[in-house]
Coordinates of C-alpha atoms and ligand atoms in Angstrom, one line a residue:
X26 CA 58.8 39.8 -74.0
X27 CA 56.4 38.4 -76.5
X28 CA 57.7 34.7 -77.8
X29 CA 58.4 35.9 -81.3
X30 CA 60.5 38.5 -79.8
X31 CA 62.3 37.0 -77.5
X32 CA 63.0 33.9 -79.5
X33 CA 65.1 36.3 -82.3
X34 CA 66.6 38.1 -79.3
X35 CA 67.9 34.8 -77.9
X36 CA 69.4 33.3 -81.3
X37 CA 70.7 37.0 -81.9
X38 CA 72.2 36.7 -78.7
X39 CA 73.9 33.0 -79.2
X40 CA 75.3 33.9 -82.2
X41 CA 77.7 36.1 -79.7
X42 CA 78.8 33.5 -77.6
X43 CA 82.1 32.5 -77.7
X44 CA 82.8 28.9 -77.1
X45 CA 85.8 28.3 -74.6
X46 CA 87.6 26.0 -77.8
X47 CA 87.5 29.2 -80.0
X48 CA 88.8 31.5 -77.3
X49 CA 92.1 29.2 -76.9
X50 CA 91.8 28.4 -81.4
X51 CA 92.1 32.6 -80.8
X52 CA 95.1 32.3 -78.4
X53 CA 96.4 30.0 -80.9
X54 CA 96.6 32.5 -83.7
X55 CA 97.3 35.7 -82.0
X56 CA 100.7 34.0 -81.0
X57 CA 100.9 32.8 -84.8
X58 CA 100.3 36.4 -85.9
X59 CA 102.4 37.7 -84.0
X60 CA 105.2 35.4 -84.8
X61 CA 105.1 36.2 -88.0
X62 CA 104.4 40.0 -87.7
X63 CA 108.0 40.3 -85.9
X64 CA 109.6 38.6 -89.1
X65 CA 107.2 40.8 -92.1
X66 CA 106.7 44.5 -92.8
X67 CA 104.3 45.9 -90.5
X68 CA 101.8 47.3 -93.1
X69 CA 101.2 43.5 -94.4
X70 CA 97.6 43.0 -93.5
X71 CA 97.6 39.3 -92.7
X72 CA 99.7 39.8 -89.6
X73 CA 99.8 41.7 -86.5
X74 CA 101.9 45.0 -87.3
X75 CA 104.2 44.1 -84.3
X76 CA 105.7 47.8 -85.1
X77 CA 108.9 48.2 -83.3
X78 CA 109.2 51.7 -81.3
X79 CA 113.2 52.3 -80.4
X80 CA 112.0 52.5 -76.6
X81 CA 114.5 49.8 -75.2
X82 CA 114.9 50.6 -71.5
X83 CA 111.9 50.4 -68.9
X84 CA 112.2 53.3 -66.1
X85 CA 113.3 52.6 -63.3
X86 CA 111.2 55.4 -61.2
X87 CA 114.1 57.3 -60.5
X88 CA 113.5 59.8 -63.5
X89 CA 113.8 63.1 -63.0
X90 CA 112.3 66.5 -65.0
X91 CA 109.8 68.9 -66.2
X92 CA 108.1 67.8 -69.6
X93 CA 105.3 67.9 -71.9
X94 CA 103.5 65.6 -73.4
X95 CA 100.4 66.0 -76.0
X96 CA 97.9 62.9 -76.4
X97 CA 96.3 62.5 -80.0
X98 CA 93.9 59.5 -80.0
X99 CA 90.3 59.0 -79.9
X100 CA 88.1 62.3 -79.2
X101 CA 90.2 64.7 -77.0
X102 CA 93.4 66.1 -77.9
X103 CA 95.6 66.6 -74.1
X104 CA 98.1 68.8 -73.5
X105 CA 100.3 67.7 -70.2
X106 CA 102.6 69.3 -68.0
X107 CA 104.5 66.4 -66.2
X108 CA 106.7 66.5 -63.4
X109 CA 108.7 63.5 -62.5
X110 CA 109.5 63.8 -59.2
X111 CA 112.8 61.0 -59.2
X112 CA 110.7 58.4 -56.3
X113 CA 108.4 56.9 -58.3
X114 CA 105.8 60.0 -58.5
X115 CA 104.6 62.6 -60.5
X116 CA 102.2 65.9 -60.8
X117 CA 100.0 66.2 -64.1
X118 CA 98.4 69.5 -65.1
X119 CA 96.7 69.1 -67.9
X120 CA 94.2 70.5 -70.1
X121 CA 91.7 68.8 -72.7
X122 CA 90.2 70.0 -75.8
X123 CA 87.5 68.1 -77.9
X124 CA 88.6 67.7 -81.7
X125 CA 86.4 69.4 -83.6
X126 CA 84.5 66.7 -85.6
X127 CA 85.3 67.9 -88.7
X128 CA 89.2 68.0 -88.0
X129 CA 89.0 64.2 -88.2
X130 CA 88.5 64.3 -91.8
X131 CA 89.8 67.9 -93.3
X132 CA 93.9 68.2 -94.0
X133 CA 97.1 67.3 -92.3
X134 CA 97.7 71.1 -92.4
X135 CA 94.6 71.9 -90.5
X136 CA 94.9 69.2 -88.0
X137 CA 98.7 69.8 -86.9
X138 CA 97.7 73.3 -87.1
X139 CA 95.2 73.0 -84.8
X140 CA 97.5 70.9 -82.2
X141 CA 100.0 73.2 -82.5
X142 CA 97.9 76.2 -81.2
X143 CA 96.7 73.9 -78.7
X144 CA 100.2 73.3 -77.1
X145 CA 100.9 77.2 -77.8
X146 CA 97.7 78.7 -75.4
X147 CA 98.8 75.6 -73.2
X148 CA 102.4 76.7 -73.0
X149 CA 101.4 80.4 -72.6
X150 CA 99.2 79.5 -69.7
X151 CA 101.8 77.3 -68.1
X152 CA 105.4 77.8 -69.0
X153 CA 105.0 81.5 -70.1
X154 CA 108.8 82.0 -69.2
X155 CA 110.1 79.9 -71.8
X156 CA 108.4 82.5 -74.5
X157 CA 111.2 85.1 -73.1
X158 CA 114.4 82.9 -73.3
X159 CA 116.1 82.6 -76.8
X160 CA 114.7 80.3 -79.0
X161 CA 117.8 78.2 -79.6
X162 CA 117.0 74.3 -79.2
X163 CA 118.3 73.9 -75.2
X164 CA 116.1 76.4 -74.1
X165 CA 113.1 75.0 -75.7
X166 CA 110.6 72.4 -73.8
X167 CA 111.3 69.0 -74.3
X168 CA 107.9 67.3 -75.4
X169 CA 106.6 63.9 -75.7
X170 CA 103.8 63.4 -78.5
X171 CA 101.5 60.1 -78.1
X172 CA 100.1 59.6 -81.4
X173 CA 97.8 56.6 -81.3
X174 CA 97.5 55.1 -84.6
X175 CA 99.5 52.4 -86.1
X176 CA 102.8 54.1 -86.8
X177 CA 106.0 52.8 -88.7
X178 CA 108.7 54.0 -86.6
X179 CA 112.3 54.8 -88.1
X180 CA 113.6 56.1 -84.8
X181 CA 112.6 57.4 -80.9
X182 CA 111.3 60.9 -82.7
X183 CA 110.6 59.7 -85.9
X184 CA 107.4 57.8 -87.3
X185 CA 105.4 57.4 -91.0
X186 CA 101.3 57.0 -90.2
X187 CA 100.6 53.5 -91.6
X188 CA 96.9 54.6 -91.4
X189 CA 94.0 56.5 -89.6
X190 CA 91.7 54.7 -87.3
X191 CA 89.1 55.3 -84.8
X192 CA 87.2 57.4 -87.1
X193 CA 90.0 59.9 -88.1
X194 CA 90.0 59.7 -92.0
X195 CA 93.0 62.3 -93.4
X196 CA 94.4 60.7 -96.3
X197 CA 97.4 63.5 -96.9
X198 CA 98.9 62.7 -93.9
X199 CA 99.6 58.7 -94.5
X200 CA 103.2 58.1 -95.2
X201 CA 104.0 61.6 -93.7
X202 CA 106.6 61.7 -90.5
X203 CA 104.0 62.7 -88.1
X204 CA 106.8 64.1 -85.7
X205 CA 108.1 66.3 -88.4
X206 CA 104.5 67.7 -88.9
X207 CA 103.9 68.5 -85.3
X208 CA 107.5 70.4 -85.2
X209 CA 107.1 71.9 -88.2
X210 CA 103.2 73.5 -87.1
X211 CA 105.3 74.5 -83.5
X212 CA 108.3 75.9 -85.2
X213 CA 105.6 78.2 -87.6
X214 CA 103.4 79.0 -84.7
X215 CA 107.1 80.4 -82.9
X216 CA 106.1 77.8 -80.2
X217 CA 109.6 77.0 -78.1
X218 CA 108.8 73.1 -78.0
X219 CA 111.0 70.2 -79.1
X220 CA 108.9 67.3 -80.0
X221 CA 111.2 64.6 -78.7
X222 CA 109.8 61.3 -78.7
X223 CA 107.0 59.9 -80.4
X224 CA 105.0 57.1 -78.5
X225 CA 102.0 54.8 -78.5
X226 CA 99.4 55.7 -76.0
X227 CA 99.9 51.3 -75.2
X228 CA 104.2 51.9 -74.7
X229 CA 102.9 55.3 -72.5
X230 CA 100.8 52.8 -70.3
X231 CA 103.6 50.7 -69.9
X232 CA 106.3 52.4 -69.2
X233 CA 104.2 54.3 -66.5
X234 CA 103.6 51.6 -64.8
X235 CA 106.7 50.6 -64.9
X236 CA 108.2 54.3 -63.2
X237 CA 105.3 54.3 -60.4
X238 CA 106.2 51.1 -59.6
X239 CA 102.7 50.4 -58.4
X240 CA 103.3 46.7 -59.0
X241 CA 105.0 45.4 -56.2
X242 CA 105.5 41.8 -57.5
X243 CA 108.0 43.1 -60.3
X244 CA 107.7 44.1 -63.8
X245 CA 104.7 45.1 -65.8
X246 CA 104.2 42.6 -68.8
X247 CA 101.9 44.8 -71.2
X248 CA 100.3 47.9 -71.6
X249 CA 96.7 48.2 -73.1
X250 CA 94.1 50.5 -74.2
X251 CA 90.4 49.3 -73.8
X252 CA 88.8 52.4 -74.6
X253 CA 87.8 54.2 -78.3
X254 CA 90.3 51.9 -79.5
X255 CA 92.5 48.9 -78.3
X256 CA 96.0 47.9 -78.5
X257 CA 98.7 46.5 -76.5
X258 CA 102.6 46.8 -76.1
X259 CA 105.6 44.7 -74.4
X260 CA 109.1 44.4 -74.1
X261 CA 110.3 41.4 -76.8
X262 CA 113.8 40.1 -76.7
X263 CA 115.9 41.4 -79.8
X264 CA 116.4 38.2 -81.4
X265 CA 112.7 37.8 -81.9
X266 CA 112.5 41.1 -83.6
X267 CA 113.6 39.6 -86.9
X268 CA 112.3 42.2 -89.0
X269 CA 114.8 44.4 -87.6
X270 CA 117.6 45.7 -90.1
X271 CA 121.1 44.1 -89.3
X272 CA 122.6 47.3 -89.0
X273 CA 120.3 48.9 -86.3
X274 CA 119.9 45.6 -84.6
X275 CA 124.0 45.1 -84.0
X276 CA 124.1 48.9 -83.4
X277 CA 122.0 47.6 -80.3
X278 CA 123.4 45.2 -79.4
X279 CA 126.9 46.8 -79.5
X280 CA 125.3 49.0 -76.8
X281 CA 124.1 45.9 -74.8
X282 CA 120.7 46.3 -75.3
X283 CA 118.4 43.6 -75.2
X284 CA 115.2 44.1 -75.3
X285 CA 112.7 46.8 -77.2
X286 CA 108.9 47.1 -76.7
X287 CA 106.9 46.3 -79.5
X288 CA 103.3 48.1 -80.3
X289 CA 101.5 45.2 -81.2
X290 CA 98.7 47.2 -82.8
X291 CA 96.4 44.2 -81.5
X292 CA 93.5 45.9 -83.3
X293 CA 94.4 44.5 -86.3
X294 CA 94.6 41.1 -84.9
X295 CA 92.8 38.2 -87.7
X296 CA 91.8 41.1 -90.3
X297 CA 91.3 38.0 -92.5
X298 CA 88.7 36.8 -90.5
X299 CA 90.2 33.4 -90.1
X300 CA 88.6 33.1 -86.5
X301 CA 87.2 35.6 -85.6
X302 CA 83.2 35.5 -85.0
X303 CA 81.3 37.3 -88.0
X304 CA 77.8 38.4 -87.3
X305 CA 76.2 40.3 -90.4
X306 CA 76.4 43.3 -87.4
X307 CA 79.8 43.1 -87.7
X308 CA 80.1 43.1 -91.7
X309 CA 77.5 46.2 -91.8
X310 CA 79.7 47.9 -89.1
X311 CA 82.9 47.1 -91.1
X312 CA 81.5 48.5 -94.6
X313 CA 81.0 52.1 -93.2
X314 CA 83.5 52.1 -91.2
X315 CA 86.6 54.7 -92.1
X316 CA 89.3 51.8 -92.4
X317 CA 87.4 48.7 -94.1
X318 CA 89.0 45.4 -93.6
X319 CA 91.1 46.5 -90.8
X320 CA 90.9 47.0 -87.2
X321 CA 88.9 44.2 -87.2
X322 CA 89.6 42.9 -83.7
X323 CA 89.0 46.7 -82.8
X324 CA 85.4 46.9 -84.3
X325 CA 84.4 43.9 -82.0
X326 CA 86.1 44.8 -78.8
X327 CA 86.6 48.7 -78.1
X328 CA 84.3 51.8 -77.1
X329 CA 83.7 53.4 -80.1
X330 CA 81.8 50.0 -82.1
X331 CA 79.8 48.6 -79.6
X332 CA 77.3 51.1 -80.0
X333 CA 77.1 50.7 -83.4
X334 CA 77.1 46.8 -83.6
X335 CA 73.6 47.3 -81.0
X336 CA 72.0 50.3 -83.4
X337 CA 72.5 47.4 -86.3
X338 CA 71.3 45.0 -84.5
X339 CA 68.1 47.2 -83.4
X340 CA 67.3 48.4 -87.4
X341 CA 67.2 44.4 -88.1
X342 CA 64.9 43.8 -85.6
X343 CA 63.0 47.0 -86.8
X344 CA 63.1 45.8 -90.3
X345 CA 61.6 42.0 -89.1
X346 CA 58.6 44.0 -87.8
X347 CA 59.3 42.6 -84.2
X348 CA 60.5 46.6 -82.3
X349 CA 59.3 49.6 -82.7
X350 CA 56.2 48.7 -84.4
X351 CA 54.6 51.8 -84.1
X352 CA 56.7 53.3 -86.8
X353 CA 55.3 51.9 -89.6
X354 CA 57.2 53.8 -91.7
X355 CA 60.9 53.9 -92.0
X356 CA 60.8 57.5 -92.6
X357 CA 59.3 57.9 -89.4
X358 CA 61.8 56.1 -87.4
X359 CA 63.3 58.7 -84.6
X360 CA 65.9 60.0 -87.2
X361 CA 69.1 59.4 -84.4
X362 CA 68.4 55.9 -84.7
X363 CA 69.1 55.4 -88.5
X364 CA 72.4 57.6 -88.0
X365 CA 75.5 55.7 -87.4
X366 CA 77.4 56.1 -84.5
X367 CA 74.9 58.0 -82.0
X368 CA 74.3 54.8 -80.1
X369 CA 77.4 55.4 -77.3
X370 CA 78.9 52.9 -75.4
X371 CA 78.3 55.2 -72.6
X372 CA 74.4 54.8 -72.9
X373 CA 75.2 50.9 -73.6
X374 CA 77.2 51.0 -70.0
X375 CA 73.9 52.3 -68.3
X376 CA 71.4 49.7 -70.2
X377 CA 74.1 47.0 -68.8
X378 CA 73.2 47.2 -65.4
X379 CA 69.9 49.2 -65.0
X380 CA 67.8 47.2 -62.4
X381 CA 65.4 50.5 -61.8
X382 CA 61.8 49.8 -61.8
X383 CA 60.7 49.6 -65.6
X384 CA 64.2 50.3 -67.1
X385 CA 63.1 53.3 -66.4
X386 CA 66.8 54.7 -66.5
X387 CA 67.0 53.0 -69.9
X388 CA 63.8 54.2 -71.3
X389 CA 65.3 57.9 -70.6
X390 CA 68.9 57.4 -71.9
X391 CA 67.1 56.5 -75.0
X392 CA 65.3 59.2 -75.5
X393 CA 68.0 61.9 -74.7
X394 CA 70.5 59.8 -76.3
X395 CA 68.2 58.7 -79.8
X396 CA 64.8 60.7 -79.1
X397 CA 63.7 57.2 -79.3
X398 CA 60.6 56.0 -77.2
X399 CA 60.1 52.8 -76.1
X400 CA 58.1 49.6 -74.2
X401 CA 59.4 47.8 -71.4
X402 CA 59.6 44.8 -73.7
X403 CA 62.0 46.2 -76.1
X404 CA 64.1 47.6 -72.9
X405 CA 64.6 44.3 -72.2
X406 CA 65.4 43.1 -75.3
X407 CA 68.2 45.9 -75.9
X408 CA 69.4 45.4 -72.2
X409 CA 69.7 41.4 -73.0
X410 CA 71.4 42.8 -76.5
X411 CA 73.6 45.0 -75.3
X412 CA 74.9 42.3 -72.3
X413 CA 75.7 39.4 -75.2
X414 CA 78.1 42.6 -76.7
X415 CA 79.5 43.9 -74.2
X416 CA 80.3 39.7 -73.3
X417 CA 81.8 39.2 -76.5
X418 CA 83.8 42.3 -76.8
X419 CA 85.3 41.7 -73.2
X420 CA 85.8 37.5 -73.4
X421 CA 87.8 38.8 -77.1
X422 CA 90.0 41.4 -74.9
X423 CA 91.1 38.2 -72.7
X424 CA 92.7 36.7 -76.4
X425 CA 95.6 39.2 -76.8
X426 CA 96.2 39.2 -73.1
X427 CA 96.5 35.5 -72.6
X428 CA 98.6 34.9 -75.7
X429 CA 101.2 37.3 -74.8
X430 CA 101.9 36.0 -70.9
X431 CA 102.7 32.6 -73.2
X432 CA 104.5 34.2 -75.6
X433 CA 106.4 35.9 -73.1
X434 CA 106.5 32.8 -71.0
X435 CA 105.8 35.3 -68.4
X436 CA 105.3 33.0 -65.6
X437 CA 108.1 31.3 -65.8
X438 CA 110.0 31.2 -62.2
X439 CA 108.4 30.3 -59.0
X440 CA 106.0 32.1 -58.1
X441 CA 105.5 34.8 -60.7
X442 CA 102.7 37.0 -60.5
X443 CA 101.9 38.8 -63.8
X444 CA 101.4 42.8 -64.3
X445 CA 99.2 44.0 -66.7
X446 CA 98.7 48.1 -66.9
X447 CA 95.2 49.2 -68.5
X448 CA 93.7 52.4 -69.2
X449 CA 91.0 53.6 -71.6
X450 CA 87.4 54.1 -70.7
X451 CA 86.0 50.9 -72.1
X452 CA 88.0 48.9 -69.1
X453 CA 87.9 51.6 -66.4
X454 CA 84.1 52.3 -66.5
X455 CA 82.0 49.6 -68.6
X456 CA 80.8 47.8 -65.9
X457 CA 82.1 44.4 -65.1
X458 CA 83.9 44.9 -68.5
X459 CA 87.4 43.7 -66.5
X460 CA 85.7 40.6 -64.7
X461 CA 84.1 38.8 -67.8
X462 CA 87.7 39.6 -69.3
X463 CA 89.4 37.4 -66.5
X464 CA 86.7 35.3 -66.8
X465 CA 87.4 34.7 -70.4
X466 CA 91.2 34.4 -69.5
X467 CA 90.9 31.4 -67.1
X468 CA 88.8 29.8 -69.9
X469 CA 91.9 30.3 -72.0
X470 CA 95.2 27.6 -72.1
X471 CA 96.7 30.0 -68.9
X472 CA 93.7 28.5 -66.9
X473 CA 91.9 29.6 -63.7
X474 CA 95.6 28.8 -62.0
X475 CA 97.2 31.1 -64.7
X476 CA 94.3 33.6 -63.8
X477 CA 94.9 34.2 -60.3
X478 CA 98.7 35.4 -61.0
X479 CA 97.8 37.9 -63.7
X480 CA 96.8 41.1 -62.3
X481 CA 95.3 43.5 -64.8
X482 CA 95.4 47.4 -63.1
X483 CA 94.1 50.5 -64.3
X484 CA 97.0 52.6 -65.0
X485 CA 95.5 56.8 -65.0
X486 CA 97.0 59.1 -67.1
X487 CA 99.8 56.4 -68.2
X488 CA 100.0 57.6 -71.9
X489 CA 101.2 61.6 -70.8
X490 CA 103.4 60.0 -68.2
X491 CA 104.6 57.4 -70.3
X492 CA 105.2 60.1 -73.1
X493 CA 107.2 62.6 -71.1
X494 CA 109.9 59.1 -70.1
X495 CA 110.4 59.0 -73.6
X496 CA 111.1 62.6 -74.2
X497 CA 113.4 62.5 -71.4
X498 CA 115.0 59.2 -72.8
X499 CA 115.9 61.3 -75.8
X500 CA 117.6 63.4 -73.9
X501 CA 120.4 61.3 -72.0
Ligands
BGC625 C1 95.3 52.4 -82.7 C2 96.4 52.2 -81.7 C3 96.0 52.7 -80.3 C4 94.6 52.2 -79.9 C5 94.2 52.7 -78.6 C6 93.9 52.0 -82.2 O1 92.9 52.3 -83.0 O2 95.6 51.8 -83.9 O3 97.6 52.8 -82.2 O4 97.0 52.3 -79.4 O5 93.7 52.5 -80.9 O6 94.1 54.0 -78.5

């Protein structure tokens, strides 16, 4: 790389390092936020939303039934047939379709619509029997909708959208019960489904890992998303849940229960920007983003920014005259590159650990991804970019993590090994994504000692599974 270059690249590059006294003042705060998010309305923006969702029991893995679940929450809309088997397994079929593009931003009507007939052809392929029986409500399929957006919850099957994220932008439908939407789109459509439960794709993770029992040590802590978005849920005793109305909460408690998991909505962790680092990437990013001034943990940490923090990143350096130089003109910059949100995470994943001769890998994922050409010098400089993001974004997924084990004092006893159940692309396929978060979490107050006993495990297909426990939950 030529000095000039490589000089920008570096300070670019520094200004993404996190030092290990910010991660723990980050610890520090998450715990604050969340604090105060169990004791305020979840739609005030200073504190985590800490939104609590009526699930109160963790399964045991001795569920039984036949449900469906649906799965609305970054770019594919699932459809899930789930059999519990009772011993701690279960058989998925399941069937994916893409959301058309411009469904994120049309109606409610159009979206719920479209769900609807998606369950309907799924149903028909699947459970074509229950077309034939009468349509009263016991005959009907019991179904368990994740809906993965920051929802305030009034009940089990019952939940107002606080707001879009992730790039969905459908203003009619905030406020609306998003349960009461999907029924109502089923019940037009003659579908014979009863949606059931409503659940985070986070509370899904969780309570599937809870029912395959796959930790052997005992119970899982948290589930969290790494992927399009992020988020996190765990079981909270009652009395910290101070936000809770006194009615509902001794209702509970009438019934013994103890405990109910909160969606953290961690995505929304310091949207004041009191610690987190701000790169003038990161305030572009923000500005055209579909939800301004929120998410803003999100926007540094999951799948669907860190493409677009890089493509920022690459205009400056455009702009400063020091890549792609043989554009002189901005009009003739490869057209791809000046759209937001074409630069993937995917691609970034393959940059991250090309060692072919040349970059030659990442000279060709550039041109079918952006049609954009390019020297080995600036293959190196967007590989060397793309690491300091990808660094960042993972040692920031360690905050959340660490702060709730010592929230939770989870390790309290002797011995304790912790359980923390992932999914989402971001943390199943970036690679080394999951190390440099452990790394970043022994840098935090748990420590390298706390490190060791926290076990962070992909957990497949945990939102559907999770889902269908809800439905059935409903049910008893
Ligand atoms: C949403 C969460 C969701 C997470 C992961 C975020 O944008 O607000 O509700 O759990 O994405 O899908």
């Amino acid at each position: 790389m030529n000095k000039e270059l490589k000089n920008r690249v570096d300070e670019i590059c520094k200004s993404f390092d996190i030092s290990q006294d910010k991660l723990q003042e980050l610890v520090d705060l998450f715990i604050e936020s969340a604090d105060n998010g169990l004791s305020h309305n979840s739609s005030n923006k200073s504190f985590l939303p800490m939104i609590p969702t009526f699930v109160t029991s963790i399964p045991t893995g001795k569920e039984k039934g036949v449900l469906l679940a649906a799965d609305l929450g970054g770019t594919n809309f699932r459809v899930c047939s789930v059999t519990l088997n009772g011993d701690h397994t279960f058989d998925l079929i399941q069937s994916k379709n893409p959301i058309p593009i411009d469904l994120m931003s049309s109606t409610s009507n159009d979206l719920f619509s479209y769900l609807a007939s998606k369950i309907k052809s799924f149903v028909k392929e699947h459970h074509n029997e229950n077309f034939n029986s009468d349509s009263n409500n016991s005959n009907k399929l019991k179904l368990g909708f994740t809906f993965s957006f920051p929802v305030e919850q009034t009940s089990l099957d019952s939940g107002k959208l606080i707001r879009w994220t992730k790039g969905f932008n459908i203003p009619d439908t905030i406020g609306k019960d998003v349960v009461k939407l999907l029924q109502d789109h089923l019940d037009s459509q003659n579908v014979p489904v009863h949606v059931a439960a409503l659940a985070n794709d986070t509370v899904g993770t969780l309570l599937a890992r809870s029912y395959t029992g796959e930790n052997k040590e005992g119970l899982t802590s948290i589930g969290c998303i790494f992927g399009t978005g992020t988020n996190g849920a765990y079981n909270e005793k009652l009395e910290n849940i101070k936000k809770l109305p006194i009615d509902i909460l001794n209702d509970l408690k009438s019934k013994n229960i103890n405990h109910m998991v909160i969606n953290t909505e961690w995505g929304s962790f310091d949207n004041d920007l009191k610690k987190l680092p701000v790169t003038k990437y990161d305030t572009n990013l923000d500005k055209i983003s579909a939800n301004p001034g929120y998410h803003m943990f999100e926007k540094r940490v999951s799948g669907m920014f860190l493409g677009e923090i890089l493509r920022n990143i690459l205009l400056d350096l455009y702009s400063e005259g020091l890549l792609f130089n043989k554009y002189s003109n901005l009009n003739d910059l490869p057209h791809r590159l000046k759209t937001p949100w074409l630069l993937s995470s995917e691609g970034m994943s393959l940059f991250e650990i090309d060692d072919s001769t040349n970059l030659i890998a990442t000279e060709l994922e550039l041109k079918n991804m952006l049609r954009l050409p390019t020297t080995l010098e600036e293959r190196l400089a967007i590989q060397q970019l793309t690491r300091s993001i990808a660094r960042r974004a993972s040692h920031l997924a360690a905050v959340p993590i660490s702060a709730l084990v010592i929230k939770m004092d989870a390790f309290k006893g002797h011995n304790v090994e912790v359980d923390v159940g992932a999914d989402g692309s971001v943390i199943e396929f970036y690679p080394g994504f999951r190390t440099m978060m452990r790394d970043a979490i022994a840098e935090t107050q748990i420590g390298s000692k706390g490190e060791r006993r926290l076990h962070v495990n992909i957990s497949k297909d945990g939102s559907s599974v999770g889902a269908a426990l809800c439905a059935l939950s409903n049910d008893l």
